[in-house]
Coordinates of C-alpha atoms in Angstrom, one line a residue:
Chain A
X1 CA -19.5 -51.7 14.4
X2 CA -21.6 -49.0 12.3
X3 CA -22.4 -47.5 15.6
X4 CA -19.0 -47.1 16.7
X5 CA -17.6 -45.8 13.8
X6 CA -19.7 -43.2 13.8
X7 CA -19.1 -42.5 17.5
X8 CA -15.3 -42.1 17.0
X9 CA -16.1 -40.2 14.0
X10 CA -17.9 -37.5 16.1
X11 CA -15.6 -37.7 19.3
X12 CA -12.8 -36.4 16.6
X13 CA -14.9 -34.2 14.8
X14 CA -15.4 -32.7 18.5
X15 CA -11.4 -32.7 19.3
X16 CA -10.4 -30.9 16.0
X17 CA -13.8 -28.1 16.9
X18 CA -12.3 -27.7 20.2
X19 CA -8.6 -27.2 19.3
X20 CA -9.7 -24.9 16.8
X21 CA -10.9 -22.8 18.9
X22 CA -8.4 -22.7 21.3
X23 CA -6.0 -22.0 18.8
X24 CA -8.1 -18.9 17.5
X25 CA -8.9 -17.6 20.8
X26 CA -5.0 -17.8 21.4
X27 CA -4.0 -16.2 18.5
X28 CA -6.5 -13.6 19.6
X29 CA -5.0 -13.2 22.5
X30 CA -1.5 -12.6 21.7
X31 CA -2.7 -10.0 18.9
X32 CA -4.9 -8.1 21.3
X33 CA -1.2 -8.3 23.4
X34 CA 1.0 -6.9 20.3
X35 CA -1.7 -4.0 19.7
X36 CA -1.3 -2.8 23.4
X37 CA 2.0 -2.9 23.3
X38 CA 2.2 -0.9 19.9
X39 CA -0.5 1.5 21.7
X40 CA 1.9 2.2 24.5
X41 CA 4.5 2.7 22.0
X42 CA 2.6 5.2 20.3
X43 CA 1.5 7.4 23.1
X44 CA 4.9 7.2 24.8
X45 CA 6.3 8.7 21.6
X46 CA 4.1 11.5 21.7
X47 CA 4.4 12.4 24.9
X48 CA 8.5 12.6 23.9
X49 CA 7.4 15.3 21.4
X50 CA 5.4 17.2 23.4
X51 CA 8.4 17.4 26.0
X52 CA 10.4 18.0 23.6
X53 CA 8.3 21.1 22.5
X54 CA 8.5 22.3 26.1
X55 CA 12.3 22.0 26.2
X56 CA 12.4 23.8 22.9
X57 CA 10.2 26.8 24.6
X58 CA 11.9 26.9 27.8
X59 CA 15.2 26.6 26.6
X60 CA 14.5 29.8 24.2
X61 CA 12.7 31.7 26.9
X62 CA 15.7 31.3 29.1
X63 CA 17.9 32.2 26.4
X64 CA 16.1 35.4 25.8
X65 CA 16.3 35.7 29.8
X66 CA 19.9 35.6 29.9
X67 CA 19.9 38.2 27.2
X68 CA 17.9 40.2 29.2
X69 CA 20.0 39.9 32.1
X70 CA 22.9 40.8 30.0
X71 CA 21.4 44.1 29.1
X72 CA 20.6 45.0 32.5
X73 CA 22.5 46.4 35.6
X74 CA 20.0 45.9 38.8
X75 CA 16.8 43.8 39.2
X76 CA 14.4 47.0 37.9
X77 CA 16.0 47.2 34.4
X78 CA 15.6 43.8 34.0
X79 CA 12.0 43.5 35.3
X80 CA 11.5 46.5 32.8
X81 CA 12.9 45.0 30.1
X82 CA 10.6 41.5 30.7
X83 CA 7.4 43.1 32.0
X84 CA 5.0 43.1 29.0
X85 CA 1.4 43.6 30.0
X86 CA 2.0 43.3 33.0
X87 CA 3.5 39.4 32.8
X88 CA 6.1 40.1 35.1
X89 CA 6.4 40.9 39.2
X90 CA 9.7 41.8 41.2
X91 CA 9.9 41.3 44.7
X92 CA 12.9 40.8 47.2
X93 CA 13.5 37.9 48.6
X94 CA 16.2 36.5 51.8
X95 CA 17.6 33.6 50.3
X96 CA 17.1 30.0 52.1
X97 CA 18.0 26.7 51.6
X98 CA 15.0 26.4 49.3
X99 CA 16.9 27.2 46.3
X100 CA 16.8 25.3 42.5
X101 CA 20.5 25.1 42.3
X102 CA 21.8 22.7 44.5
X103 CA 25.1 23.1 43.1
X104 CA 25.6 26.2 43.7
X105 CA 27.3 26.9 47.1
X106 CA 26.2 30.2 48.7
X107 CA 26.9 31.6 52.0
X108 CA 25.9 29.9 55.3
X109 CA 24.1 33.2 56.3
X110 CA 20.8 34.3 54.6
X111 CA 21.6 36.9 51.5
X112 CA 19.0 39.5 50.4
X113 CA 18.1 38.8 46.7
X114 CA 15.8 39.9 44.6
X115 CA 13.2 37.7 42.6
X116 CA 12.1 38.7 38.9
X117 CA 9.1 36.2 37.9
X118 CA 7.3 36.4 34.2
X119 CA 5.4 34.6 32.5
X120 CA 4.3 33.3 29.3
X121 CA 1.8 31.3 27.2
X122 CA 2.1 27.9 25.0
X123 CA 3.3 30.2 22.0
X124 CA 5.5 32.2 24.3
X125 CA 4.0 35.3 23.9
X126 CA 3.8 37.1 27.2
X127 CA 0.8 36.6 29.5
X128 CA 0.2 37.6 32.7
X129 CA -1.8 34.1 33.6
X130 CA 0.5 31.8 31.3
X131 CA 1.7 28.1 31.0
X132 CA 5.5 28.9 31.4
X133 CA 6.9 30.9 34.4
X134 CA 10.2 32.8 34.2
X135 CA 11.8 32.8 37.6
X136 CA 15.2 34.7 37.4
X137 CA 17.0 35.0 41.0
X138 CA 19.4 38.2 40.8
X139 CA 22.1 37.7 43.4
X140 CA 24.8 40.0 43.8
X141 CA 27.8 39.1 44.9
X142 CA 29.6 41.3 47.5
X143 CA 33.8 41.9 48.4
X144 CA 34.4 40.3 51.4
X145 CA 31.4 38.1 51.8
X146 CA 27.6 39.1 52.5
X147 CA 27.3 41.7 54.6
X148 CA 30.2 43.7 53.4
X149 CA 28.2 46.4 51.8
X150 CA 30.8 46.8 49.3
X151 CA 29.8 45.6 45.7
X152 CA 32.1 43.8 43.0
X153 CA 29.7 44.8 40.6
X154 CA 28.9 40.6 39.8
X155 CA 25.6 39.7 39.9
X156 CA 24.8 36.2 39.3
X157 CA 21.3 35.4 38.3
X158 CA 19.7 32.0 38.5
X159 CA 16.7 31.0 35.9
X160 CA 14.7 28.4 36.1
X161 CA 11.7 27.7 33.8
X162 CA 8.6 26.2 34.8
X163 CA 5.3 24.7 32.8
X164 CA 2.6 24.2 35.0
X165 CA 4.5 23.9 38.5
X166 CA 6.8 21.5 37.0
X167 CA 10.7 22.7 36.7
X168 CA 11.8 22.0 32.7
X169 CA 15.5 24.1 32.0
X170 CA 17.7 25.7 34.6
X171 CA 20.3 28.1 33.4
X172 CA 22.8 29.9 35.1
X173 CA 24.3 33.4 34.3
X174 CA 26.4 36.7 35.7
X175 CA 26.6 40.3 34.5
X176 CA 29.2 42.8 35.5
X177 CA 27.3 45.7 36.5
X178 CA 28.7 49.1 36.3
X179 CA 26.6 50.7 38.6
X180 CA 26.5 48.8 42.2
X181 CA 23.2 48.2 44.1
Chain B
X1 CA -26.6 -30.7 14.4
X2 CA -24.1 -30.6 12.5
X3 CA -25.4 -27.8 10.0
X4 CA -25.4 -25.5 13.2
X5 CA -22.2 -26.9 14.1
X6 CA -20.3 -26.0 11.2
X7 CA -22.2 -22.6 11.0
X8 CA -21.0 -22.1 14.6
X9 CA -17.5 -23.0 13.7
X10 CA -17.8 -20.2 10.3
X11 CA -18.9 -17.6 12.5
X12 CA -16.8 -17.7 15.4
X13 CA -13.4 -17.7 12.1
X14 CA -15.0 -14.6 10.8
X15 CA -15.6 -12.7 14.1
X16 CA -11.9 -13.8 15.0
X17 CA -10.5 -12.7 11.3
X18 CA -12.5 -9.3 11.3
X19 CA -11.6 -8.6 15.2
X20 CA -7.7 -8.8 13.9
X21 CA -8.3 -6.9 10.6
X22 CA -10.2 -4.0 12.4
X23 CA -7.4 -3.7 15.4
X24 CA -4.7 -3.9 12.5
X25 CA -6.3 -1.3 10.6
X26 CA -6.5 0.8 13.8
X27 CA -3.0 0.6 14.9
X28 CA -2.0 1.4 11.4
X29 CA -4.4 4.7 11.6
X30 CA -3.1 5.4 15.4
X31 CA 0.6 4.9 14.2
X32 CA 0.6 7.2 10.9
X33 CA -1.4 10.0 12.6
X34 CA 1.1 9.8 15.6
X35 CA 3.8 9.4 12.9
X36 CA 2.7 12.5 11.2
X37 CA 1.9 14.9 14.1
X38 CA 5.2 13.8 15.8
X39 CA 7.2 15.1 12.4
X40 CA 5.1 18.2 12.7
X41 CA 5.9 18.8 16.7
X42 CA 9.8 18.4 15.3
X43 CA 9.6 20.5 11.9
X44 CA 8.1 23.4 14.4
X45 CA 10.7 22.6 17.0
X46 CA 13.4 23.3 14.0
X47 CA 12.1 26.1 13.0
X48 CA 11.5 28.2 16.3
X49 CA 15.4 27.1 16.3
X50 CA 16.1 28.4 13.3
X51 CA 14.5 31.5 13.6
X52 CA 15.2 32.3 17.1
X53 CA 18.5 31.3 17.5
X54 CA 20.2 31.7 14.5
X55 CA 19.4 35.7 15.0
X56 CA 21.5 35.7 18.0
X57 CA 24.2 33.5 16.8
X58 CA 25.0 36.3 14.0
X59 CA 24.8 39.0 16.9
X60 CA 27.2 37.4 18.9
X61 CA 29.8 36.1 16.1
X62 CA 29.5 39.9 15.0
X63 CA 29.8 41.4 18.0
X64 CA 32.0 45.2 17.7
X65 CA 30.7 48.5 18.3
X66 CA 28.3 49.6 16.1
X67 CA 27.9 46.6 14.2
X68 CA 23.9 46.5 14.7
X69 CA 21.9 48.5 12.7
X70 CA 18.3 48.7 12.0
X71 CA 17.4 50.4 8.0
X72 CA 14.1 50.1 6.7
X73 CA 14.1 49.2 2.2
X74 CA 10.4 50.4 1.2
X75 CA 8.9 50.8 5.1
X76 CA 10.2 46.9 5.8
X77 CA 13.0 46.5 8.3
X78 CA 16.1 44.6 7.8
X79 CA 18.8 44.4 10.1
X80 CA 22.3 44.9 9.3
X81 CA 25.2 43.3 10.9
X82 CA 28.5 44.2 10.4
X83 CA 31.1 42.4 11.7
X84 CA 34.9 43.8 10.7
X85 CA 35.6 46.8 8.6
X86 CA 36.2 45.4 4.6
X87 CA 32.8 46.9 4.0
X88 CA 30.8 43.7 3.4
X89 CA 27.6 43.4 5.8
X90 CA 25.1 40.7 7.0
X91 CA 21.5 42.1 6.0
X92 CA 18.8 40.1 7.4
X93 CA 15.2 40.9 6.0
X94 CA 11.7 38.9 5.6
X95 CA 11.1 38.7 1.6
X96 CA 8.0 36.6 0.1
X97 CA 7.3 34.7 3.4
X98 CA 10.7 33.6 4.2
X99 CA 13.3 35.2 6.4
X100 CA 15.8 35.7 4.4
X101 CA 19.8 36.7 4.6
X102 CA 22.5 38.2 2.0
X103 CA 26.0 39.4 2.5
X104 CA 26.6 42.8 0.9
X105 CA 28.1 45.8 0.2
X106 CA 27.1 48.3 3.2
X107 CA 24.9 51.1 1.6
X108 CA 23.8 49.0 -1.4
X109 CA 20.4 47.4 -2.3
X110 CA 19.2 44.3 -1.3
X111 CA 19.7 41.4 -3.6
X112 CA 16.8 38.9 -2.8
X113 CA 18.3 36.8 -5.4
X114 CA 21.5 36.2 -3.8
X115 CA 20.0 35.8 -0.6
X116 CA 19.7 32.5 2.0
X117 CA 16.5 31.3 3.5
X118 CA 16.6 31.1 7.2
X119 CA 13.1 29.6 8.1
X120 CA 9.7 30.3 6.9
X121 CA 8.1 33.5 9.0
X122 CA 4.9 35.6 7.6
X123 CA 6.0 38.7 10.2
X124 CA 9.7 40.2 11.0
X125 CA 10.1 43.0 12.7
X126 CA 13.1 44.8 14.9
X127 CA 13.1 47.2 17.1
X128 CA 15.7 48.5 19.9
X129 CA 14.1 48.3 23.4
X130 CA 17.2 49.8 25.2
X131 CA 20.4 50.9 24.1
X132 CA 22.2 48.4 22.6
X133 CA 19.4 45.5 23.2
X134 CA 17.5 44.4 20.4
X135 CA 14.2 42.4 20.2
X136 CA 13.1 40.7 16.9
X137 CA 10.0 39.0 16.6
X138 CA 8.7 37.0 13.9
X139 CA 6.1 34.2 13.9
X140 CA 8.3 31.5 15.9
X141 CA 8.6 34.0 18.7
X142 CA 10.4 36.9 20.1
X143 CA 13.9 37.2 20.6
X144 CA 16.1 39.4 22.6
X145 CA 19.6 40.0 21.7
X146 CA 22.5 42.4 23.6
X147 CA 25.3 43.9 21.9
X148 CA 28.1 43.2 24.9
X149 CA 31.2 44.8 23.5
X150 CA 29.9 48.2 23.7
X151 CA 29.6 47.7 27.2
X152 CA 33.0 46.7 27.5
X153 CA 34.4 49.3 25.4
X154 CA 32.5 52.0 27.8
X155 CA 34.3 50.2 30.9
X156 CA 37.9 49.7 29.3
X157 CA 37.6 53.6 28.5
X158 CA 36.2 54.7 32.1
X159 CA 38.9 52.5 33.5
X160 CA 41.7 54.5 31.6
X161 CA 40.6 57.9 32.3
X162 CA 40.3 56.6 35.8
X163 CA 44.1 55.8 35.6
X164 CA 44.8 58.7 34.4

């Protein structure tokens, strides 16, 4: 009788050993779970910031863009007004289906534009090897469709700012220009 | 046995109970220092908005022909925006690390007192880069503003003597 007392004793003993741990080890486990989950949490909100520093950046670089635009009436004043040690390029470009505004709907047949590109570092300071790149697309618009030669003296200009390849604000704009192309 | 049982059974509780106070104190750590440099990324984010874009709100809200000037009060620049004819002007200036404003009397001297603080800078200067454009830059950036109704008062006028 002694004997089996005690052998029950320990068979319980063993039970409540066993379901302790298996109660610890879950608890463990769905603490380890709640700490990822906060982790993700954490890093997701900072990568919002950080995006939301970009926006802030691009948003004022295509602001001061716009203004630039504004001030200008052909593609070489406004290069000249946005090249700072050497940052900037202008080129001419035909215009193809490739374009960042989808919205937009130009002509069936391919217009001559020109391209003004600039860039800029994290801080937006101009830099000719910068994070952020400018790219304003100066379109004129012509009387009687493309290939008129006469000019209205509109110019629509397209920007579109990109950090590191990646497109972040798009802004579109005109200026009346007093002097035609 | 049973000694090394219930050692065994202490051990594994305190490895448990230390495993969740060390992750709890490390989420607490990784939480306030996100918490902190996410209210940092947004208080700069305010300010480059501030800075930048107020300037160019006051351009536009005042702009008339001749209504940007550029003065210079003991070799500093401030810029002066005028927007109607009573007199009164908007004189925007950088004064004991702050960029500052005060509305005026044209002509008269600054009155850092009276003035507003616009956002925290430790650099403000103006300049005109072409006619009519102006650029100001202080430590949030560099921004570019364009007097417009000059323009338009250049057109309306070649327009009329065109007519004539």
């Amino acid at each position: 009788m002694a004997g089996n007392d005690s052998g029950g004793r320990d068979k319980n003993r063993k039970l409540h050993s066993t379901a302790f741990y298996i109660e610890a080890l879950v608890l463990a486990a769905v603490f380890v779970i709640v700490i990822l989950v906060l982790t993700k949490v954490f890093a997701l909100s900072r990568q919002m910031s950080a995006g939301a520093r970009l926006l802030t950046c691009a948003v004022h670089l295509a602001e001061n863009t716009a203004e630039a635009v504004s001030a200008s009436d052909s593609p070489q004043a406004l290069y000249e007004l946005l090249d700072e040690d050497g940052n900037a390029q202008i080129y001419q470009k035909t215009l193809t289906q490739d374009f960042p505004f989808p919205d937009y709907v130009y002509p069936d047949s391919e217009w001559e534009c020109s391209k003004v590109l600039a860039w800029y570092d994290g801080e937006m300071n101009p830099a000719p090897e910068g994070v952020f790149l400018v790219d304003i697309t100066w379109l004129p618009e012509e009387e009687n469709g493309a290939g008129s030669g006469r000019n209205v003296g509109l110019a629509r200009c397209f920007i579109a700012v990109y950090w590191n390849g990646e497109p972040v604000y798009t802004l579109e704009t005109a200026v009346y220009r007093r002097q035609g192309l | 046995m049973k000694r090394n049982v219930s050692f065994l059974t202490g051990f594994f509780t305190i490895v448990v109970a230390g495993l969740v106070l060390a992750g709890f104190f490390l989420a607490v750590v990784f939480g306030a220092q996100t918490y902190r440099d996410i209210v940092a990324g947004q208080t700069e984010n305010d300010q480059t908005r501030a800075l930048l874009s107020y300037l160019t709100t006051c351009a536009r809200a005042n702009d008339a022909e001749g209504a940007v000037e550029i003065i210079y009060e003991h070799g500093a620049p401030v810029l002066v925006i005028t927007g109607d004819d009573s007199g009164y002007c908007l004189r925007i200036y950088h004064q004991d690390g702050c960029l500052v404003e005060d509305y005026g009397r044209a002509g008269t001297e600054l009155n850092p007192s009276a003035a507003q603080i616009i956002g925290e800078t430790g650099s403000f200067q103006v300049e005109e880069v072409t006619e009519n454009t102006y650029a100001v830059t202080t430590d949030a950036g560099r921004v570019l503003f364009h007097v417009r109704s000059v323009v338009a008062v250049e057109s309306m006028e070649a327009a009329a003597d065109g007519w004539e």
